[in-house]
Coordinates of C-alpha atoms and ligand atoms in Angstrom, one line a residue:
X1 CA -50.3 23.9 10.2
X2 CA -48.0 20.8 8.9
X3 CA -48.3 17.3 10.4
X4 CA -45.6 17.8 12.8
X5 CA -46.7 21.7 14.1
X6 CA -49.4 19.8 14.9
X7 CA -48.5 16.5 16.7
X8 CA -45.8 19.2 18.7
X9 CA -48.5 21.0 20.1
X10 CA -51.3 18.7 20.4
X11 CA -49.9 15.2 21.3
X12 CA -48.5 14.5 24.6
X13 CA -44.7 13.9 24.1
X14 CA -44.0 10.1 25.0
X15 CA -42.8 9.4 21.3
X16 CA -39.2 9.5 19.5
X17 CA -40.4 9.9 15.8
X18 CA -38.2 8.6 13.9
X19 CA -35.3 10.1 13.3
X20 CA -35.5 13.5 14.6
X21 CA -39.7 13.7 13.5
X22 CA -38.9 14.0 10.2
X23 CA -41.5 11.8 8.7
X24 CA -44.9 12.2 8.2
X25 CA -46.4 9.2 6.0
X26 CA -49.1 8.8 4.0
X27 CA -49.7 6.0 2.1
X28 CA -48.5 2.2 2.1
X29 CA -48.4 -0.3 -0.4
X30 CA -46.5 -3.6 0.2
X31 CA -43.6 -3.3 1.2
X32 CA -43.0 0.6 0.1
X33 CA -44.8 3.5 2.5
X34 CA -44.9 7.3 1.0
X35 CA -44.4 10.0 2.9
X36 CA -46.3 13.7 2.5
X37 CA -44.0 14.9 -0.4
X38 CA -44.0 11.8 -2.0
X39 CA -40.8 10.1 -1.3
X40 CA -41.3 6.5 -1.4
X41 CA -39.2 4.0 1.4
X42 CA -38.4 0.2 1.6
X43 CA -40.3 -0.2 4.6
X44 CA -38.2 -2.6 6.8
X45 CA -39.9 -1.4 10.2
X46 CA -43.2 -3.0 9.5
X47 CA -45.1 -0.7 12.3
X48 CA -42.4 -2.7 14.4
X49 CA -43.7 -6.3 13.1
X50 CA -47.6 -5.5 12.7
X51 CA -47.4 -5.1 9.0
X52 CA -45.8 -8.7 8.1
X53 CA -48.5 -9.3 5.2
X54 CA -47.1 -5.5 4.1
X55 CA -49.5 -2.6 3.7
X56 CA -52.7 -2.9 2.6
X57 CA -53.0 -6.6 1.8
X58 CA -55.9 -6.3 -1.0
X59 CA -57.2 -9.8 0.9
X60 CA -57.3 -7.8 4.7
X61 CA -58.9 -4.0 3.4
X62 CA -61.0 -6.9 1.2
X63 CA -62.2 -8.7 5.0
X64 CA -62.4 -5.1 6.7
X65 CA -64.5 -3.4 4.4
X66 CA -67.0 -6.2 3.5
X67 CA -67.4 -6.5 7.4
X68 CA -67.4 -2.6 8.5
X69 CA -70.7 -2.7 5.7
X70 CA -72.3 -5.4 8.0
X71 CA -71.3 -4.7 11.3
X72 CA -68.6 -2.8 13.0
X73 CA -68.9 -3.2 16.8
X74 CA -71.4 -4.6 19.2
X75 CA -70.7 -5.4 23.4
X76 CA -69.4 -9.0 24.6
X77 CA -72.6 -9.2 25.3
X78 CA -73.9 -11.1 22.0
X79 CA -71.6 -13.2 19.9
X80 CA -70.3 -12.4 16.7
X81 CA -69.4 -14.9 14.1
X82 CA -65.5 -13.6 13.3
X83 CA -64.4 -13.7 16.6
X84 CA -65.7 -16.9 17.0
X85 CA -63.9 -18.0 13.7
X86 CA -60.7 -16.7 14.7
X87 CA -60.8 -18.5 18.0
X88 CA -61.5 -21.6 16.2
X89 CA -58.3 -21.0 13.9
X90 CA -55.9 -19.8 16.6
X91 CA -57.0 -23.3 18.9
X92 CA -56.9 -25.8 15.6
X93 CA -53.2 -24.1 14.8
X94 CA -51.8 -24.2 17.9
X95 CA -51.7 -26.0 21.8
X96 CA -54.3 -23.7 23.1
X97 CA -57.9 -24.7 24.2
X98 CA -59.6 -21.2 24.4
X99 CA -58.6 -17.8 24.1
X100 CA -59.7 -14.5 25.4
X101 CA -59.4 -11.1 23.2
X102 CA -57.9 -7.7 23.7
X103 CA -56.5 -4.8 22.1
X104 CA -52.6 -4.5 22.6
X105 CA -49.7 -6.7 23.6
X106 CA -49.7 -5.1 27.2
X107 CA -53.3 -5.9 27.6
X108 CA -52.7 -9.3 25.9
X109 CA -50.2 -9.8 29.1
X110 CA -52.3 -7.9 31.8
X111 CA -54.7 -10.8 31.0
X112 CA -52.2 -13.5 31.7
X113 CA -50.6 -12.1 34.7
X114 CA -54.2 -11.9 36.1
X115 CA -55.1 -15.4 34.9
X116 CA -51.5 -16.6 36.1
X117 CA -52.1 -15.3 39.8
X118 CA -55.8 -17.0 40.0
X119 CA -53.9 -20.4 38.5
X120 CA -51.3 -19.9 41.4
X121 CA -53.5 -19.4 44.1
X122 CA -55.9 -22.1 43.1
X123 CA -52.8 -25.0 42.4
X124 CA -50.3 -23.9 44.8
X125 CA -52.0 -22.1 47.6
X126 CA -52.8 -18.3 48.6
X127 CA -49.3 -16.9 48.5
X128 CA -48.8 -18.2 45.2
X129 CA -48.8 -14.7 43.2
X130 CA -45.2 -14.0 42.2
X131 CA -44.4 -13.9 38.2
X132 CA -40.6 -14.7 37.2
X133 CA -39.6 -12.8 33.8
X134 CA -36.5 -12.3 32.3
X135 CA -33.9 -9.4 32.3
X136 CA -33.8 -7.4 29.1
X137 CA -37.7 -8.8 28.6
X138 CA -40.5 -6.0 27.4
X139 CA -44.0 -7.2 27.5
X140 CA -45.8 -3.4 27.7
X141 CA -46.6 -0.2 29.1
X142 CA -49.5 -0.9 31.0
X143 CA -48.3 -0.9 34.9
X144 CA -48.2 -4.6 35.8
X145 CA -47.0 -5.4 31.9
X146 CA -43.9 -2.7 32.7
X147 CA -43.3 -4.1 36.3
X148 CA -43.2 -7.8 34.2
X149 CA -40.8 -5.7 31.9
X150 CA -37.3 -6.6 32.8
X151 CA -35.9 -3.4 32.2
X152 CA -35.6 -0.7 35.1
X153 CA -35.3 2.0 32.4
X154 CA -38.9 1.7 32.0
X155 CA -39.9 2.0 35.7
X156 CA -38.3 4.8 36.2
X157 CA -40.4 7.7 37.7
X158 CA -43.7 5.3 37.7
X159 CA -43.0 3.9 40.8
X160 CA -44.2 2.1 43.5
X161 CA -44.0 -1.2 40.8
X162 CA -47.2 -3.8 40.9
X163 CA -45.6 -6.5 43.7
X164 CA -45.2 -10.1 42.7
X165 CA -42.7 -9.7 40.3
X166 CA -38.5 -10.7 40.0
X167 CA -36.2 -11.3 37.0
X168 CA -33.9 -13.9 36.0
X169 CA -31.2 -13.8 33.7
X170 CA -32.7 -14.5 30.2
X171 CA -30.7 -17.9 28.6
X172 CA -29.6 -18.9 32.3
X173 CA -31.8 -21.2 33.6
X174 CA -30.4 -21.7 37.0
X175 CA -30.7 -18.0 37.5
X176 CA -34.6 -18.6 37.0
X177 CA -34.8 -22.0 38.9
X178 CA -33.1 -20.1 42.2
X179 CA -36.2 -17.5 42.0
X180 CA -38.9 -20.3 41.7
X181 CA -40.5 -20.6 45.7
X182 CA -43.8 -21.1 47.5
X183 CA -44.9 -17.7 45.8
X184 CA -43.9 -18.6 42.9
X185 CA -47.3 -19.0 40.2
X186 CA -45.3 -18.4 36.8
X187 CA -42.5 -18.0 34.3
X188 CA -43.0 -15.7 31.4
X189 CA -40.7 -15.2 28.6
X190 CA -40.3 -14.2 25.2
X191 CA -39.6 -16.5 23.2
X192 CA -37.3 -14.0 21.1
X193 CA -36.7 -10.8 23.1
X194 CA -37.1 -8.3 21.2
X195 CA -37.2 -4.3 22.7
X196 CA -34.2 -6.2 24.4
X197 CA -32.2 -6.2 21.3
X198 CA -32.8 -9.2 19.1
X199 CA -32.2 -12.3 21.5
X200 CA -33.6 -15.7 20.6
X201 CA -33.7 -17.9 23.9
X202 CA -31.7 -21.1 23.6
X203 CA -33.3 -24.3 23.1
X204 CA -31.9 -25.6 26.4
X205 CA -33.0 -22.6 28.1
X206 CA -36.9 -22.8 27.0
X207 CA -36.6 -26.3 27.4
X208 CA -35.3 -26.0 30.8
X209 CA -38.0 -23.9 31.9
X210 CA -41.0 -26.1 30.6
X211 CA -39.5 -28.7 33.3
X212 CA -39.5 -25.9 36.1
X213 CA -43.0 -25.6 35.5
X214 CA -43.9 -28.8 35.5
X215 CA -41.9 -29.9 38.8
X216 CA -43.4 -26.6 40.1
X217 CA -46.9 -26.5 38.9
X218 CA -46.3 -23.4 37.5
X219 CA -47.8 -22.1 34.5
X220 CA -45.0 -21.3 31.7
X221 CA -46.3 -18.3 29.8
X222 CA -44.8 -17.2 26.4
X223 CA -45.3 -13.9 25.4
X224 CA -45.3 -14.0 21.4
X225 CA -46.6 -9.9 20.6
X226 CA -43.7 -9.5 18.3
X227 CA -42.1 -12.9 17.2
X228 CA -45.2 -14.4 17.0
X229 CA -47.4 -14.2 13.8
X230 CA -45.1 -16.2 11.1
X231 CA -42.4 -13.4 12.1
X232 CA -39.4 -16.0 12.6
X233 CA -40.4 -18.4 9.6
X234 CA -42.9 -20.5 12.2
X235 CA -47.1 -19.5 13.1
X236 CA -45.6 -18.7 16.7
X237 CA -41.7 -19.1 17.8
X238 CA -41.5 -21.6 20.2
X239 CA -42.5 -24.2 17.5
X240 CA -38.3 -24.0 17.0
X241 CA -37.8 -25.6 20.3
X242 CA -40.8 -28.0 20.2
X243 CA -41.3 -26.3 23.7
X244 CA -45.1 -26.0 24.4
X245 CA -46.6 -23.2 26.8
X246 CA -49.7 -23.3 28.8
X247 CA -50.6 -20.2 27.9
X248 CA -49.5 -17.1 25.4
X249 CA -50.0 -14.2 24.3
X250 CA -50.3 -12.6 20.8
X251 CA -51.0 -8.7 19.2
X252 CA -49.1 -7.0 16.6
X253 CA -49.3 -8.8 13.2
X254 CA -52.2 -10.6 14.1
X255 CA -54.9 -8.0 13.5
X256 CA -52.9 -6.5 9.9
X257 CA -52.7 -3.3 10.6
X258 CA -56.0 -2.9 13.0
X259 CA -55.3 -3.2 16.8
X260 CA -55.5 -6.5 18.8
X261 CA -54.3 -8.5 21.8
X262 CA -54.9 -12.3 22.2
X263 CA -54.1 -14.6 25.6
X264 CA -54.5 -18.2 24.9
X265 CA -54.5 -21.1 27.4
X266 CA -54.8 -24.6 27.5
X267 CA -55.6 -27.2 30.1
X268 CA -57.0 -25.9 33.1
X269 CA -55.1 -22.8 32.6
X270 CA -58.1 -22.3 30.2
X271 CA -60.8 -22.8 32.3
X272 CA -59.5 -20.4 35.3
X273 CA -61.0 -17.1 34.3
X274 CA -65.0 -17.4 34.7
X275 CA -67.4 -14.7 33.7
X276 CA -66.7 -11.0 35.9
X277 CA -63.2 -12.0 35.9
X278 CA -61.7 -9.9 33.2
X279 CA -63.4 -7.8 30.4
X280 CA -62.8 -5.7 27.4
X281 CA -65.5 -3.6 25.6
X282 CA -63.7 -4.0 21.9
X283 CA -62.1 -7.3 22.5
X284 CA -62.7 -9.3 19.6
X285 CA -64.6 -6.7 18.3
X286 CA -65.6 -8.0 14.7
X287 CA -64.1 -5.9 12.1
X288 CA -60.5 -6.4 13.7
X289 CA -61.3 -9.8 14.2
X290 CA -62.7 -10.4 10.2
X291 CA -59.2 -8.4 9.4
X292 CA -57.1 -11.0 11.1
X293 CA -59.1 -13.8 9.6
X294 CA -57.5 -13.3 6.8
X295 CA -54.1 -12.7 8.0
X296 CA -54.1 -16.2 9.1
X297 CA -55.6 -17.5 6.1
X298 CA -52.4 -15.8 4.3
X299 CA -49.8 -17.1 6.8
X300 CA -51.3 -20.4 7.2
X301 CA -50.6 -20.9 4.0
X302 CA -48.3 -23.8 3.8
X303 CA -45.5 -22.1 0.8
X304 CA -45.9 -19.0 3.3
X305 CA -44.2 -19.8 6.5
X306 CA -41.2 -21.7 4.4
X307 CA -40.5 -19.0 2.4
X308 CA -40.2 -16.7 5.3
X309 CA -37.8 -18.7 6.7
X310 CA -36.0 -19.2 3.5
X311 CA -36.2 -15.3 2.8
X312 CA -34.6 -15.1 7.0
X313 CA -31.9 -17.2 6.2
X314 CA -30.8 -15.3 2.8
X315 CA -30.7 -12.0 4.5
X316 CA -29.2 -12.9 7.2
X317 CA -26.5 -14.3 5.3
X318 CA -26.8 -10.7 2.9
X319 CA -26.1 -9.0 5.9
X320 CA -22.6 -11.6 7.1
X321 CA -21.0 -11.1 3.9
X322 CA -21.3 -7.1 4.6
X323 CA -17.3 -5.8 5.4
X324 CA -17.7 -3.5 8.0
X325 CA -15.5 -3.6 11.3
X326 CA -17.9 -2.0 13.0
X327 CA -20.5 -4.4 12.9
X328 CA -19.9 -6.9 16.3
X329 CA -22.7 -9.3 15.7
X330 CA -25.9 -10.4 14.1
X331 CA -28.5 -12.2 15.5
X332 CA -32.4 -13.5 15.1
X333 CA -35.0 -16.0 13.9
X334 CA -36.3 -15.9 10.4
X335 CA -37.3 -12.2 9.4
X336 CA -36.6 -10.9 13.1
X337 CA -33.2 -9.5 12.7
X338 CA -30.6 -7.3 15.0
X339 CA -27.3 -6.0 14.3
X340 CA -25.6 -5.2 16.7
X341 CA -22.6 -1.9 15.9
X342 CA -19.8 0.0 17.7
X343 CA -21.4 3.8 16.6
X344 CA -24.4 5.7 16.7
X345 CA -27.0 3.5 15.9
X346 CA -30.1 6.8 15.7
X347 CA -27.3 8.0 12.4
X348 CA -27.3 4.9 10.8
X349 CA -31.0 5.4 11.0
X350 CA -31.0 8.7 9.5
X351 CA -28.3 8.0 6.7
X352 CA -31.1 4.8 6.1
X353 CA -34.0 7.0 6.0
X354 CA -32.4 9.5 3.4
X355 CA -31.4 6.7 0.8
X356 CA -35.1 5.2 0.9
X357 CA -34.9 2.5 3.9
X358 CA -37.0 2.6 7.4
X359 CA -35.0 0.7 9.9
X360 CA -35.0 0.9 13.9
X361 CA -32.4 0.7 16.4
X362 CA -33.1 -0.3 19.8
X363 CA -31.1 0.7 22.7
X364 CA -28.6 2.7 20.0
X365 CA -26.9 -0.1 19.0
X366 CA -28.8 -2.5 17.9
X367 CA -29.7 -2.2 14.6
X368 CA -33.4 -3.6 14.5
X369 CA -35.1 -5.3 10.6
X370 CA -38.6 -6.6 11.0
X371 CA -39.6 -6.4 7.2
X372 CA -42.8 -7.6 6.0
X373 CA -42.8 -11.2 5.6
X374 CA -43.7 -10.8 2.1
X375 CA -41.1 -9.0 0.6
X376 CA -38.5 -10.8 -2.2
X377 CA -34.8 -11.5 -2.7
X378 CA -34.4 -8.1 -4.9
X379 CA -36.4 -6.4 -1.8
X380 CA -33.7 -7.8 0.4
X381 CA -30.7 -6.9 -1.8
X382 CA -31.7 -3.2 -2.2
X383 CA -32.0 -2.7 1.5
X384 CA -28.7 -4.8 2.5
X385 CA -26.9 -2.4 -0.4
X386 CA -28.2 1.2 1.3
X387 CA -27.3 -0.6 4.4
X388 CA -24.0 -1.2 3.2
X389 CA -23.3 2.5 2.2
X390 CA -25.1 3.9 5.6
X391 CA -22.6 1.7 7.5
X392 CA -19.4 2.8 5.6
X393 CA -20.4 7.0 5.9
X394 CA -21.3 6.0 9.9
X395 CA -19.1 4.0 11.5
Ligands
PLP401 C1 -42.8 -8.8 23.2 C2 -43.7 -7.7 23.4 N1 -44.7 -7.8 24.3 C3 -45.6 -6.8 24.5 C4 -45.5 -5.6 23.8 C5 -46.5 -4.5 24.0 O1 -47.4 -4.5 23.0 P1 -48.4 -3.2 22.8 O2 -47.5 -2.1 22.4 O3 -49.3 -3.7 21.7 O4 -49.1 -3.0 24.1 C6 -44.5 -5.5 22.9 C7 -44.4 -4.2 22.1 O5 -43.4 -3.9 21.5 C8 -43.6 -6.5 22.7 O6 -42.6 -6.4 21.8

């Protein structure tokens, strides 16, 4: 039975495979992935921004397989030297004071919407509970990371929603200081929106917000899963804006490949959760953990993070000289990229796909590039070329 026979009979059906299931892949190196007959493809989906150091970074199989031959999991119980290392590195690189670990962007949020409504209740009284998040926002499937989702798409048949949670207008501030009241505990934003369609906030906006919370004594939250991780040229996105959270959340890129979730605080936000509070049995778990070791290592790298923003700033301009009326706008930080077209967004996809380029559209519009951050020029001109042709047969 092939690969796809099998996945249609045995998998339950909450994926679009891209386009149309036609892909089964099998190998990755750098910035290329090979699919079951061969066929190689400029990979500019990047597992949707979890491969940014590309696929199989000799230096990340290098960290996993040296530490699956030593040890691969053991409970919370005991400590375990990589996950204490990479707490040490994500607090010396950035304002957080501790961090707790997870497997997944959702449960990377679950932990700070709990963490947010023990902060609010202990800071601004017992009705303090209620989470303000932005329209068009995605933070997860999980059911209080989809109720945070600002998108009623997503709700849709999974309802009753978790309570406690409203949505302002993302890049309006107003909009999000009128929902901020006595159950008010947070604000959570991305920094970039990205399921949304490509949307970096404004610096007025983030700004804006950090004074909300302040006045308010509310915690300001940024949820960094997919702009996060050297992604738009910096370690974490808001370093743009020079707007600090008190606490954020990472996955994605982080773990290279291997699954992971992060929520970091600082201040007393970091000291709120206390032992029985919240829990995860492979949190941290030390082969994932030794894996995004060395991712850091690799993005912390100071030539590393400049480049990607020079490499962001290149391509975005590849993609402004490209003649097409059909294109209406482009948009993003660094190597986070949307295009936004007046077509079918799935067939410029597919016309993508058959000249040797993985791209993603969101919402059938937007046309989505989240590259690996180590790609070159040359890497960026082939895919800006098919792109070109894909356009000119689609729109
Ligand atoms: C900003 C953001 N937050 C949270 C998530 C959820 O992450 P995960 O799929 O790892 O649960 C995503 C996934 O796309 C995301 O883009």
């Amino acid at each position: 039975m092939s690969v796809k026979s099998l996945e249609k009979q045995y998998i339950i059906n909450t994926y679009n495979r891209q386009p149309e299931s036609t892909l089964s892949l099998k190998r990755g190196e750098g910035v290329y992935v090979w699919d079951d007959g061969g066929n190689r493809y400029l990979d500019f989906v990047s597992g949707l921004a979890v491969n940014n150091l590309g696929h199989c970074h000799p230096k990340v199989v290098e960290a996993i397989s040296s530490q699956a031959q030593k040890l691969m999991h053991t409970s919370n119980l005991y400590y375990t030297e990589p996950q204490a290392r990479l707490a040490e590195t994500l607090v010396n690189h950035t304002p957080a004071d501790k961090v707790f670990f997870c497997n997944s962007g959702a449960e990377a949020n679950e932990a700070a919407i709990k963490l947010a409504r023990k902060f609010g209740k202990q800071n601004r009284g017992e009705r303090a509970h209620e989470i303000i998040t932005a329209e068009r926002s995605f933070h997860g499937r999980t059911l209080a990371a989809v109720t945070a989702t600002g998108q009623p798409k997503y709700h849709q048949g999974f309802e009753p929603m978790v309570s406690g949670f409203c949505y302002g207008k993302f890049n309006d501030l107003d909009s999000f200081a009128a929902l901020v009241n006595e159950n008010t505990c947070a604000i959570l934003v991305e920094p970039v929106q990205g399921e949304g369609g490509v949307y970096p906030a404004s610096h007025e906006f983030l700004a804006g917000l950090r004074k909300l919370c302040d006045e308010h004594k509310l915690l300001l939250v940024f949820d960094e899963v997919q702009c996060g991780i050297g992604r738009t040229g910096k370690l974490l996105a808001w370093e743009h804006y020079g707007v600090e959270p008190d606490v954020y959340t990472l996955a994605k890129g982080l773990g290279g490949g291997l699954p992971i979730g992060v929520m970091a605080a600082r201040g007393a936000a970091a000291d709120v959760l206390v032992p029985g509070d919240h829990a995860s049995t492979f949190g941290g778990n030390p082969v994932v953990c030794a894996a995004a070791n060395a991712v850091l290592q690799e993005i912390l790298d100071n030539q590393f993070l400049a480049q990607v923003e020079q490499l962001g700033q290149y391509f975005k301009g590849k993609l402004k000289e490209l003649d097409n009326p059909g294109v209406v706008d482009i948009r993003g930080l660094g190597l986070m990229i949307g295009m936004e077209i007046n077509g079918d967004g799935a067939a410029v996809v597919k016309a993508c796909q058959e000249k040797g380029l993985l791209i993603n559209c969101i919402g059938g519009k937007t046309l989505r590039f989240l590259p690996p951050l180590v790609l070159d020029e040359e890497h960026i001109d082939i895919a800006v070329t098919v792109l070109q042709k894909a356009l000119q047969e689609c729109l």
